[in-house]
XYZ file of C-alpha atoms in Angstrom:
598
model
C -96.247 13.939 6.796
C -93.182 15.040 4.489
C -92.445 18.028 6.722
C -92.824 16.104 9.980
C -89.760 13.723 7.694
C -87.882 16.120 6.426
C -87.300 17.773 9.798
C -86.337 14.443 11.613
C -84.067 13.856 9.064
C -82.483 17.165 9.950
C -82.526 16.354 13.340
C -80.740 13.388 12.906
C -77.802 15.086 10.795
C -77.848 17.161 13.397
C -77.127 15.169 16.144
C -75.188 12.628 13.932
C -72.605 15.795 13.795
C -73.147 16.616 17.506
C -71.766 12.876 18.077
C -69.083 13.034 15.429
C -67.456 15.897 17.294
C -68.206 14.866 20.879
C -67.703 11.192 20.407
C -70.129 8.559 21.515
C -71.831 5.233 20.095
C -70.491 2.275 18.725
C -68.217 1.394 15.839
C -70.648 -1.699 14.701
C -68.528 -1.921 11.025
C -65.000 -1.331 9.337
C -64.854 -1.592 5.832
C -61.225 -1.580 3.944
C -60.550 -0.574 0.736
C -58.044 -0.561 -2.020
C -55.702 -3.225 -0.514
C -54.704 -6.443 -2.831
C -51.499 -7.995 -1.049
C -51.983 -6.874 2.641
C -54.342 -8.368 4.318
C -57.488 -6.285 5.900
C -57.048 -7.851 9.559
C -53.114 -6.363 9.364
C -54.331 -3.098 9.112
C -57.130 -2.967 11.635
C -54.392 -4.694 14.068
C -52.862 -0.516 14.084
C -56.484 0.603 14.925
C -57.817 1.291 17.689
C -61.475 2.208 16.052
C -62.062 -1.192 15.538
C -65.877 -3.101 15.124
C -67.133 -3.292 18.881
C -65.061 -0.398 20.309
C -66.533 2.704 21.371
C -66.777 5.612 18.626
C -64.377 8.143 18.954
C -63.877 10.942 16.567
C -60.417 12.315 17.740
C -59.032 8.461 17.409
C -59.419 9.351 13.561
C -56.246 10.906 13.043
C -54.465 8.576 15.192
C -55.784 5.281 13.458
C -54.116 7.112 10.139
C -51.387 7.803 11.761
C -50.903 4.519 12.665
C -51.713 2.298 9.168
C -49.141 5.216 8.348
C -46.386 4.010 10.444
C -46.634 0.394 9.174
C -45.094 1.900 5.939
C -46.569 -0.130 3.891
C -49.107 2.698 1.971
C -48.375 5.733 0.045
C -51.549 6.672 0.629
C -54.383 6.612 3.558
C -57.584 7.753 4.635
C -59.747 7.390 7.210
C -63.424 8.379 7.270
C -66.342 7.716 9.954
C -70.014 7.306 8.565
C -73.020 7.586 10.970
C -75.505 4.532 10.302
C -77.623 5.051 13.351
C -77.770 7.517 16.749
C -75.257 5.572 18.057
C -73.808 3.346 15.835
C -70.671 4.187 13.348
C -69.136 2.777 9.969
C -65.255 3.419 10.184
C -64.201 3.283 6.589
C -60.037 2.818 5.757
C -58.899 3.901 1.997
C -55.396 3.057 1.471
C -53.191 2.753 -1.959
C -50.492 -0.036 -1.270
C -46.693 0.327 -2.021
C -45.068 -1.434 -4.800
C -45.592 -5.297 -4.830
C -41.497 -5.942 -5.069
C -40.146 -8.593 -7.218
C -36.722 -8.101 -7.955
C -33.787 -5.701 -6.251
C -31.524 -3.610 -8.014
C -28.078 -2.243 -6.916
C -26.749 1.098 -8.736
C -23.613 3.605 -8.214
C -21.553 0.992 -6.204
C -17.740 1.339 -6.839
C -16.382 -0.284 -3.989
C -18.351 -2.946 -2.785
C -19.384 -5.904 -4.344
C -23.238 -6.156 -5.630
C -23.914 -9.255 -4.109
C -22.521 -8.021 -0.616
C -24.829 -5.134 -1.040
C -27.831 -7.433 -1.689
C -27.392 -9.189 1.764
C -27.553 -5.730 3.525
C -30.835 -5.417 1.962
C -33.928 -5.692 4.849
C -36.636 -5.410 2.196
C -37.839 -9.356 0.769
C -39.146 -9.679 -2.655
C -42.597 -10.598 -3.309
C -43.654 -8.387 -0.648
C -44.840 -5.066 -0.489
C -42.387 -2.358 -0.489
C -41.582 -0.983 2.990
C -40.809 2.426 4.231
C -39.897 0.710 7.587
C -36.712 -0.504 5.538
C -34.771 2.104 4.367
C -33.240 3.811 7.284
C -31.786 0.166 8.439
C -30.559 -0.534 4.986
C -29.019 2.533 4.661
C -27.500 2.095 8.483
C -26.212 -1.280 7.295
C -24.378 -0.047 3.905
C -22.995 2.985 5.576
C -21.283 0.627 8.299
C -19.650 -1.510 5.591
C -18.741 1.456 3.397
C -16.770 2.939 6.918
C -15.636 -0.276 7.878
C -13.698 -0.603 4.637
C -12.241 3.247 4.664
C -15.322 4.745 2.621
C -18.285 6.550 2.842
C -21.670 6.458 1.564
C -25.392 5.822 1.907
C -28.109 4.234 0.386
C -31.413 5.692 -1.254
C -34.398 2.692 -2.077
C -36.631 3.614 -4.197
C -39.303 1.416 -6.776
C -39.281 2.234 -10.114
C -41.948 3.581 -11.956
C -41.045 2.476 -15.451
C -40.171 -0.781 -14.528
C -42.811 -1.697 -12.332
C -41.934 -4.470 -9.291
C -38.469 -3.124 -9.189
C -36.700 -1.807 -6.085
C -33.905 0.473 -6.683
C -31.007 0.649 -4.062
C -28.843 3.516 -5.045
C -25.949 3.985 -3.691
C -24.453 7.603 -3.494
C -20.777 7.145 -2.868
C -18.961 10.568 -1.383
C -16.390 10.910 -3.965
C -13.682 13.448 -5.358
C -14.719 15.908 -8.212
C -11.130 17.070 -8.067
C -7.892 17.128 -7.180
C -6.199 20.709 -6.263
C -2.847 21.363 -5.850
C -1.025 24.677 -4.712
C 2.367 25.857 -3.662
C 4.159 23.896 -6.591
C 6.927 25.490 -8.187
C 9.255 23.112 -9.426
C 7.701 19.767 -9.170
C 5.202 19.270 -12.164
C 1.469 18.594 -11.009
C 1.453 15.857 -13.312
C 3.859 13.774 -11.257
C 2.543 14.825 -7.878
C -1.023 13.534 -9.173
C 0.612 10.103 -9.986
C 2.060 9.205 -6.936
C -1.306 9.393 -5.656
C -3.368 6.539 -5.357
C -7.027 9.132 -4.510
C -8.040 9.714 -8.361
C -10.533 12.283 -9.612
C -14.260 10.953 -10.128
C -13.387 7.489 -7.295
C -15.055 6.988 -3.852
C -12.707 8.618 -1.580
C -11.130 6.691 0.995
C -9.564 8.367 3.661
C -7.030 5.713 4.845
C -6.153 5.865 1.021
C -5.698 9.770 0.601
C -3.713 9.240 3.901
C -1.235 6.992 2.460
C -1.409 8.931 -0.618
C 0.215 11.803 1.787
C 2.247 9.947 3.762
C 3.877 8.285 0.012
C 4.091 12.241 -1.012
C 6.153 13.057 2.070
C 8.321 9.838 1.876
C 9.815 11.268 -1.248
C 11.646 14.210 0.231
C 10.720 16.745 -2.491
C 8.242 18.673 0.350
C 8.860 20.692 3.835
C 5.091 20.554 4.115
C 1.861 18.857 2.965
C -1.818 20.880 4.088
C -4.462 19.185 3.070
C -8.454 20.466 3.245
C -11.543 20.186 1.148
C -14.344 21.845 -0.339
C -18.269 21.011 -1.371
C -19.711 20.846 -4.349
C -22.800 21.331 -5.953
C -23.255 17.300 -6.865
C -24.066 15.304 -4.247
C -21.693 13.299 -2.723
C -19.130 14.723 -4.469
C -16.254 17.117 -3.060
C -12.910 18.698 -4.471
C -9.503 17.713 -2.410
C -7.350 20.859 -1.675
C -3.675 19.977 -0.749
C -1.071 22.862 -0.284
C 2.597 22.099 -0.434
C 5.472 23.762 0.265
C 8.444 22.225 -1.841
C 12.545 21.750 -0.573
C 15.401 22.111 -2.144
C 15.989 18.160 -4.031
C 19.232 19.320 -6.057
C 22.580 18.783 -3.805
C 26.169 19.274 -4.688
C 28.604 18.039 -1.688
C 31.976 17.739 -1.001
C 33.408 15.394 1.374
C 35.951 13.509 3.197
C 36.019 10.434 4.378
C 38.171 7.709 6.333
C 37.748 4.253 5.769
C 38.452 1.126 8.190
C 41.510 0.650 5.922
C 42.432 4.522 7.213
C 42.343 5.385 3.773
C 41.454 8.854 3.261
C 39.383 9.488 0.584
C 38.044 12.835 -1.226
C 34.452 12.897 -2.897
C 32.789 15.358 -5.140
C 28.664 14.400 -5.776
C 25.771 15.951 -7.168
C 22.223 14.905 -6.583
C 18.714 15.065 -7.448
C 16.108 12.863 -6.675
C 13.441 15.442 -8.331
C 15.878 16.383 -11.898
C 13.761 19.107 -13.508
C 10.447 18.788 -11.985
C 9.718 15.547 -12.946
C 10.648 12.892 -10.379
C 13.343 11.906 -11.868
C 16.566 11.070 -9.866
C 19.854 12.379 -11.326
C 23.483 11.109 -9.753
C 26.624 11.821 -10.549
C 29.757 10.882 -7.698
C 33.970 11.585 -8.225
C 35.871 10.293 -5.621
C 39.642 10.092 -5.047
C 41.458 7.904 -2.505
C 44.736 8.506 -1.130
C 46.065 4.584 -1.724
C 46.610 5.293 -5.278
C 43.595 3.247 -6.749
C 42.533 5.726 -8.545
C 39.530 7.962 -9.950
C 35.856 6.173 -8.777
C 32.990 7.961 -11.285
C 29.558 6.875 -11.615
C 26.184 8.625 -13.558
C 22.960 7.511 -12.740
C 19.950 8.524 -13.676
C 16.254 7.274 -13.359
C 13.195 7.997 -14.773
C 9.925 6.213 -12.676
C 7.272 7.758 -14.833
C 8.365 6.943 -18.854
C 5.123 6.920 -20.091
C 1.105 6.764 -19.314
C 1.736 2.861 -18.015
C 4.236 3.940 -15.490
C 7.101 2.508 -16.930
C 10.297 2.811 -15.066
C 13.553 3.233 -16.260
C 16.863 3.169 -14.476
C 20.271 3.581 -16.046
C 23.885 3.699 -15.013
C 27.329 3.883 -15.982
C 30.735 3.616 -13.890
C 34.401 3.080 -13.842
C 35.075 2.836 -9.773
C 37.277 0.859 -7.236
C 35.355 -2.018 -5.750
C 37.031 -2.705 -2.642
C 36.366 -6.179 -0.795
C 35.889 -7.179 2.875
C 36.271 -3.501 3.995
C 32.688 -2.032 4.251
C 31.633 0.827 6.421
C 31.465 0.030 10.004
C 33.930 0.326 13.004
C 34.540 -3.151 15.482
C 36.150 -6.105 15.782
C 37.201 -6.963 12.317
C 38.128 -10.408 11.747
C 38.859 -9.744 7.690
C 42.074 -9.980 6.410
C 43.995 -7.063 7.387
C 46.872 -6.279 5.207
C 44.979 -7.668 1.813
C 44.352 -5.334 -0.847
C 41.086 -6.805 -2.537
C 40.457 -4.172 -4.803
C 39.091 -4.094 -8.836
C 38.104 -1.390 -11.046
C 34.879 -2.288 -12.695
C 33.818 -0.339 -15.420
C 30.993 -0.925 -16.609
C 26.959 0.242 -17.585
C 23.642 -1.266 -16.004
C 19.814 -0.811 -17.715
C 16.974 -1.943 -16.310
C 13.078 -1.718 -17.076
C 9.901 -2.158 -15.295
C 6.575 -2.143 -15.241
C 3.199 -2.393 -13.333
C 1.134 -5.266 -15.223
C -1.717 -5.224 -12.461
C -2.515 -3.212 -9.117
C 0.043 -5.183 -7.469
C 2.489 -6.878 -9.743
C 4.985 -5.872 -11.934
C 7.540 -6.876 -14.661
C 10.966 -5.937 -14.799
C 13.936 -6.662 -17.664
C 17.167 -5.712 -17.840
C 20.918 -6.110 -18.681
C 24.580 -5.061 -17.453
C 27.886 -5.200 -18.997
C 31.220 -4.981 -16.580
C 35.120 -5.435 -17.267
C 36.957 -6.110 -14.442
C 40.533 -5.950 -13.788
C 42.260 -6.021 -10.126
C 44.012 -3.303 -8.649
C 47.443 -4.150 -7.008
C 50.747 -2.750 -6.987
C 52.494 -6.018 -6.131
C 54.545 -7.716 -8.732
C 54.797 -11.851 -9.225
C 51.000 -12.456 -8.293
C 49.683 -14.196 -11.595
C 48.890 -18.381 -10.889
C 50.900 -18.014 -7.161
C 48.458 -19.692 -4.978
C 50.604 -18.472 -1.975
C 49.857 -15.052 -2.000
C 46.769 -13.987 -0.424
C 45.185 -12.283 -3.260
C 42.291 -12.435 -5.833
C 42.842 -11.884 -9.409
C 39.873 -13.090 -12.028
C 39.964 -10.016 -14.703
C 38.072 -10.639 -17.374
C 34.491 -9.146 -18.728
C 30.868 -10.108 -17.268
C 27.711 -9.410 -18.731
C 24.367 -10.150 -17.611
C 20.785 -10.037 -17.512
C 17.956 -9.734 -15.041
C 14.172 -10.545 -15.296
C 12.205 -10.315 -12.390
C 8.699 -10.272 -10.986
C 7.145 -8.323 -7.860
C 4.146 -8.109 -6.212
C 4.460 -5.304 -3.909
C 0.932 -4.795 -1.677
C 3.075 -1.738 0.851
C 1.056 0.990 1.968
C 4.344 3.064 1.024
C 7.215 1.775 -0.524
C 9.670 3.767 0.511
C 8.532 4.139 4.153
C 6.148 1.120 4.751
C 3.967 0.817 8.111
C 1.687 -2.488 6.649
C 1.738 -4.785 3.882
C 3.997 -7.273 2.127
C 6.616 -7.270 -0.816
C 8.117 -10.385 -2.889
C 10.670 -10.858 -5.648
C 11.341 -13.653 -7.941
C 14.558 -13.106 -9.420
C 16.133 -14.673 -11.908
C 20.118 -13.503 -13.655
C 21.916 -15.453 -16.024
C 25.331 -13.929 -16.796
C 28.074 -14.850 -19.257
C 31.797 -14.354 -18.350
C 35.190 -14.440 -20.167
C 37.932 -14.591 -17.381
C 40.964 -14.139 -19.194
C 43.413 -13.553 -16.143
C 43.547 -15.354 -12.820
C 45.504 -15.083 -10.038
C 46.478 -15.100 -5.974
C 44.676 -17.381 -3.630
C 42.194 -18.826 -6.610
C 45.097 -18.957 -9.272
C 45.165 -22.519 -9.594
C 41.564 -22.524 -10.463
C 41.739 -22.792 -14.182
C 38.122 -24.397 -14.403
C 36.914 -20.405 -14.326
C 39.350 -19.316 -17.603
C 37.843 -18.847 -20.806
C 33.733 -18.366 -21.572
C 31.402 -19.846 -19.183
C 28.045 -18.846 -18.057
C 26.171 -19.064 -14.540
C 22.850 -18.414 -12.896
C 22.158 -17.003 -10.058
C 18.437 -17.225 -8.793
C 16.459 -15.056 -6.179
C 13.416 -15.146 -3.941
C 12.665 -12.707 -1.502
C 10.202 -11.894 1.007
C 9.288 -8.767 2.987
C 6.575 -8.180 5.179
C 5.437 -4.987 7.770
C 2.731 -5.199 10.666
C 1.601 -1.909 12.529
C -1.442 -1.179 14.502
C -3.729 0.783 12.299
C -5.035 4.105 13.774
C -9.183 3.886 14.106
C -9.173 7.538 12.939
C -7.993 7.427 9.162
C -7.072 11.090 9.430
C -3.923 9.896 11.305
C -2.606 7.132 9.045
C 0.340 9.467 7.926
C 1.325 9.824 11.551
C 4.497 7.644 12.202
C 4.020 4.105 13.879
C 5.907 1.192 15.706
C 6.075 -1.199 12.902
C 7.528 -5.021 13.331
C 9.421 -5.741 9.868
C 10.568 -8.995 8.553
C 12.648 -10.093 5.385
C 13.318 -13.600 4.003
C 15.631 -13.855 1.358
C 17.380 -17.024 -0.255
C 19.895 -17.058 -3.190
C 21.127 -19.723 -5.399
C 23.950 -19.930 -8.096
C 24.010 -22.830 -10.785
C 27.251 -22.727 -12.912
C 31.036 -21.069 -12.845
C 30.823 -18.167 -11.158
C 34.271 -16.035 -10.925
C 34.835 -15.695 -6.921
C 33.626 -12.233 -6.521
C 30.238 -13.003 -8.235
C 29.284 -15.338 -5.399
C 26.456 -14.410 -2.376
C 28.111 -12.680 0.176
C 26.225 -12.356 3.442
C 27.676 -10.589 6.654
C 27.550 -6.376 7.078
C 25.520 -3.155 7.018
C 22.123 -5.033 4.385
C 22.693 -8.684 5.694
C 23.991 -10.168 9.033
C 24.820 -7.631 11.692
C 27.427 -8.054 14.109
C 30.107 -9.188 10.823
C 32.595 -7.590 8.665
C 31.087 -6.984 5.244
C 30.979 -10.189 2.726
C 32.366 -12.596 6.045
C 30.721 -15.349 4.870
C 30.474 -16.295 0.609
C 28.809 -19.219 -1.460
C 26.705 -20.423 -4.296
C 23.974 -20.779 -1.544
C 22.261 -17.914 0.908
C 19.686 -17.983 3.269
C 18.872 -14.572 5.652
C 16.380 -13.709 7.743
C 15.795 -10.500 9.774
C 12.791 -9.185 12.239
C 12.858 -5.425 13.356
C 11.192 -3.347 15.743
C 10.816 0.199 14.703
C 10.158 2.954 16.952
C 9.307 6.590 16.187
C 10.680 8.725 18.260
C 10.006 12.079 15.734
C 8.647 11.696 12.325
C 11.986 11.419 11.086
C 13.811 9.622 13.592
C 13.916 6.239 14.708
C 15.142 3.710 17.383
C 15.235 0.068 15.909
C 16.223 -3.363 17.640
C 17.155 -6.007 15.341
C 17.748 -10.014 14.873
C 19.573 -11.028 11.948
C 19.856 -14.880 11.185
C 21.241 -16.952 8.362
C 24.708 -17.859 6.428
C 26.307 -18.656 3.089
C 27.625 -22.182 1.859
C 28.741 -23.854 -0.718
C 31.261 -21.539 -2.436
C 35.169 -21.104 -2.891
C 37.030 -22.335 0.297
C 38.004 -20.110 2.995
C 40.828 -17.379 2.723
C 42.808 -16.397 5.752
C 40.910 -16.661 8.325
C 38.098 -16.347 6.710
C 36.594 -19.883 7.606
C 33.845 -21.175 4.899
C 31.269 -23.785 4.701
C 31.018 -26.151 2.344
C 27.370 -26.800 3.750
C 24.507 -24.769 5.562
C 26.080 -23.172 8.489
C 23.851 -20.215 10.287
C 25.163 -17.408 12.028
C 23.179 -14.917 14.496
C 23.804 -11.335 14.874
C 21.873 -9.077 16.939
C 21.441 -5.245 18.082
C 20.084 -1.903 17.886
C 19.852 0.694 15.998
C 18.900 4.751 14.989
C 17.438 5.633 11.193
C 16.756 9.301 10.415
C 16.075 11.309 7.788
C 18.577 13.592 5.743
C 18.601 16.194 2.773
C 20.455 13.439 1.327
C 18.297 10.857 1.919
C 17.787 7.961 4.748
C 21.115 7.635 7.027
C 21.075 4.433 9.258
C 23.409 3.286 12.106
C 23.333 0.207 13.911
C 25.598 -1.923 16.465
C 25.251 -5.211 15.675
C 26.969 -8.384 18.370
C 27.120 -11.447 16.223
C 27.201 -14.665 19.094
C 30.998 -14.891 19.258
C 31.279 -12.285 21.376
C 31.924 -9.208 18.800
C 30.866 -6.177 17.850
C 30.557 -3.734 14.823
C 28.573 -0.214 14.275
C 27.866 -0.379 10.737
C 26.544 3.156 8.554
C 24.465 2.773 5.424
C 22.707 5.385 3.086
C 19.294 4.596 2.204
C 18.262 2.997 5.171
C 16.844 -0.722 5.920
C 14.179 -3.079 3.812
């Protein structure tokens, strides 16, 4: 009786296996093990070996396969038990993810935590999903691009702090900066006009500008930049290869002025003195009228120590000659007027960044004036048309920026404003001419002269960052109003008309102790350093000293309009600028500036 057992018991094993690899029967049970928070019916839902369904064993590794791709287990198994001929136990072992309670953000630099959080697909108090991490990773790399970065996310649950779902963020950032080609410039400088530091996310709209501030400066014939990997993740080193110009220039010159006075110049230049950014000046000019010797030294320093303090400081003793300018047109200034003063004098001036986008500044000037005129008999002779007010003028200057340009020097987006405000103290001890019967002005007084300003730059933004330093057409507009509270000496009023106001008018055609300008530009690229401009210029001056020759005034707001077009380009010397400006009575003037517009 054993035997006969013990061999059906074989046979069965037997054929049990025979069925196992052929298929065949009945799946009568399924049994699910080592789940707590998902629930057995969820898991059977992937299955198609499921109680009632006919047994096959190749649908084994499929069913896995499947409780696999829920993502929910680190672990699964599926095993098939015989309990009759034809009947089969399907047994599921699986070993859940983390039960997630709370989500932690790590390595962000650039975006917010919280605005990470929403991009987050996995729920707390649930179980940790595998499903979850390619779409959260999707979603943070979008919002990295969209805001000129690059990165990606890695979620992973803790094991020492159990319930915990890490989101780390691996930024791609610089290891370091490397420069080549330099042989003047100092590294040290060339690494602080860029924004892109060592050990930040890396922004390529950023490192663009950073290039396109580099080139503004005029110290380089070329800027290559490339990059290399590293052996941290996420981390690369920037490579930039420049090839540097020659900054230092000695000139002589030249020139005729709409007076046809022929004047001779001597000046030396250097807008990159010894390596260090600094900007070195130093001009001798001679005119033919006889008013003598014009010097001036300047000399600024933009990087005085680790906070970026600026310093700028001048001294002078040159002609200042009045309602001349440079430009060629109609001329309605008086014509046979010499309004000329020496002023001789020293200017010094701090700033200083107190935040990413605002800054200080301080600083005081000390002038003594005395007019230039070879007529005799002009002292308190209100007939003559003349201006006399010698006397000594100092002043000081505190002012506050915010300046959010891409670049300064060369913007393409962004906006600028000033709050200006200079109280000066005077002691006119000579008067004279056409305001010689203004006594008010002799003796010590003391005025204020108050200034707000505006400036703002829109340009389409390239969708590939790489060509941010290319040039753009960029719409510019400037605001600027002026007010003066107190005696102020004729000359120290707000003169609008010319090359940096109104277009279209003589220089200083309209005076007062109230200004209001506005201009809006168009800006056109033509090369990358030459452009075609068309420009409206609109406001006027009131409330001043009266009118002189025909020089008509307004002793209340009185706008003007002035209109036209214009060419900038680029020089060794710096930014040259022409424009032909029609004001709205019908005339004309070209005017020439150095240093371009706003």
């Amino acid at each position: 009786m054993t035997k006969g057992l013990t061999v059906f018991a074989i046979a069965m094993l037997v054929a049990a296996n025979a069925a196992a690899q052929t298929g065949g029967g009945t799946v009568r049970e399924v049994i699910v093990r080592g789940n707590q928070y998902i629930a057995s019916e969820s898991i059977m839902t992937a299955m198609s070996l499921t109680t009632g369904r006919p047994y096959d064993a190749s649908k084994i590794l499929a069913d896995k396969r499947a409780i696999e791709n829920l993502g929910l287990f680190k672990d699964v198994k599926v095993l098939s038990q015989p309990i009759t001929e034809t009947d089969w136990r399907i047994i599921v072992e699986v070993a859940e993810n983390a039960y997630i309670k709370e989500i932690r953000i790590s390595g962000n630099t650039v975006v917010a935590t919280k605005d990470l959080l929403a991009l987050v697909r996995q729920p707390v108090n649930a179980v940790f999903s595998f499903l979850n991490i390619a779409p959260t990773s999707d979603a943070v790399s979008a919002l990295y691009e969209k805001r000129g970065y690059y990165a990606q996310a890695e979620l992973e649950p803790l094991e020492d702090s159990p319930g915990t779902l890490n989101v780390r963020i691996i930024e791609r950032a610089v290891n370091e900066i490397k420069v080549t080609g330099l042989q003047r410039t100092r590294p040290s400088v060339v690494r602080r006009l860029m924004k892109t530091e060592p050990g930040q996310a890396f922004s390529e709209q950023k490192w663009a500008i950073d290039r396109r501030r580099l080139e503004s400066t005029g110290w380089f014939e070329a800027l290559e930049a490339s990059s290399e990997p590293t052996a941290d993740i996420g981390k690369f080193n920037l490579l930039l290869d420049v090839k540097e110009m020659r900054t230092a220039q000695i000139g002589f010159g030249a020139s005729l002025d709409p007076r046809s006075r022929l004047a001779g110049s001597l000046r030396f230049n250097d807008s990159n003195w010894n390596g260090l950014g600094q900007t070195l000046g130093l001009l001798l000019q001679q005119d033919t009228a006889g008013k003598g010797l014009s010097t001036s030294f300047e000399f600024a320093n933009p990087y005085m120590d680790s906070r970026d303090t600026q310093m700028a400081f001048s001294a002078y003793s040159r002609v200042s000659s009045y309602f001349t300018g440079s430009g060629i047109g109609n001329n309605d200034s008086p014509n046979d007027q010499d309004f000329d003063e020496r002023r001789t004098g020293a200017s010094l001036g701090f700033s200083r960044p107190v935040s990413r986008d605002w800054t200080v500044s301080l600083g005081s000037s000390f002038e003594r004036i005395s007019t230039i005129d070879r007529r005799t008999n002009i002292n308190n002779n209100a007939n003559i048309d003349f201006i006399q007010q010698d006397g000594d003028l100092l002043g000081f200057r505190m002012g506050l920026a915010r300046d959010r340009r891409d670049v300064p020097l060369d913007p393409a987006e962004g906006d600028y404003f000033r709050f200006l405000l200079e109280p000066y103290l005077t002691h006119i001890t000579k008067i004279g001419g056409n305001v010689g019967a203004n006594t008010d002005i002799l003796g010590k007084h003391k005025f204020l002269r108050s200034t707000f300003e505006y400036k703002s730059f829109w340009s389409k933004r390239p969708k590939d960052p790489k060509k941010l330093a290319d040039p753009r057409n960029v719409i510019a507009f400037r605001a600027r109003y002026s007010r003066i509270d107190g005696a102020v000496p004729f000359f120290e009023q707000i003169f609008v008309g010319g090359a940096d106001s109104l277009r279209g008018y003589s220089d200083q055609r309209f005076w007062g102790k109230q200004a209001f300008v506005t201009t809006l530009e168009y800006r056109k690229p033509v090369q990358k350093s030459f452009n075609l401009i068309g420009f409206v210029d609109y406001g006027g001056a009131w409330g001043g000293y009266g009118s002189l020759n025909n020089f008509k005034q307004s002793p209340s707001l009185k706008t003007q309009l002035g209109y036209g077009v214009g060419v900038s380009f680029r020089t060794p010397l710096g930014a040259i600028r022409v424009d032909l400006g029609f004001n709205e009575k019908g005339g004309n003037r070209t005017h020439f500036s150095i240093g371009g517009s706003f």
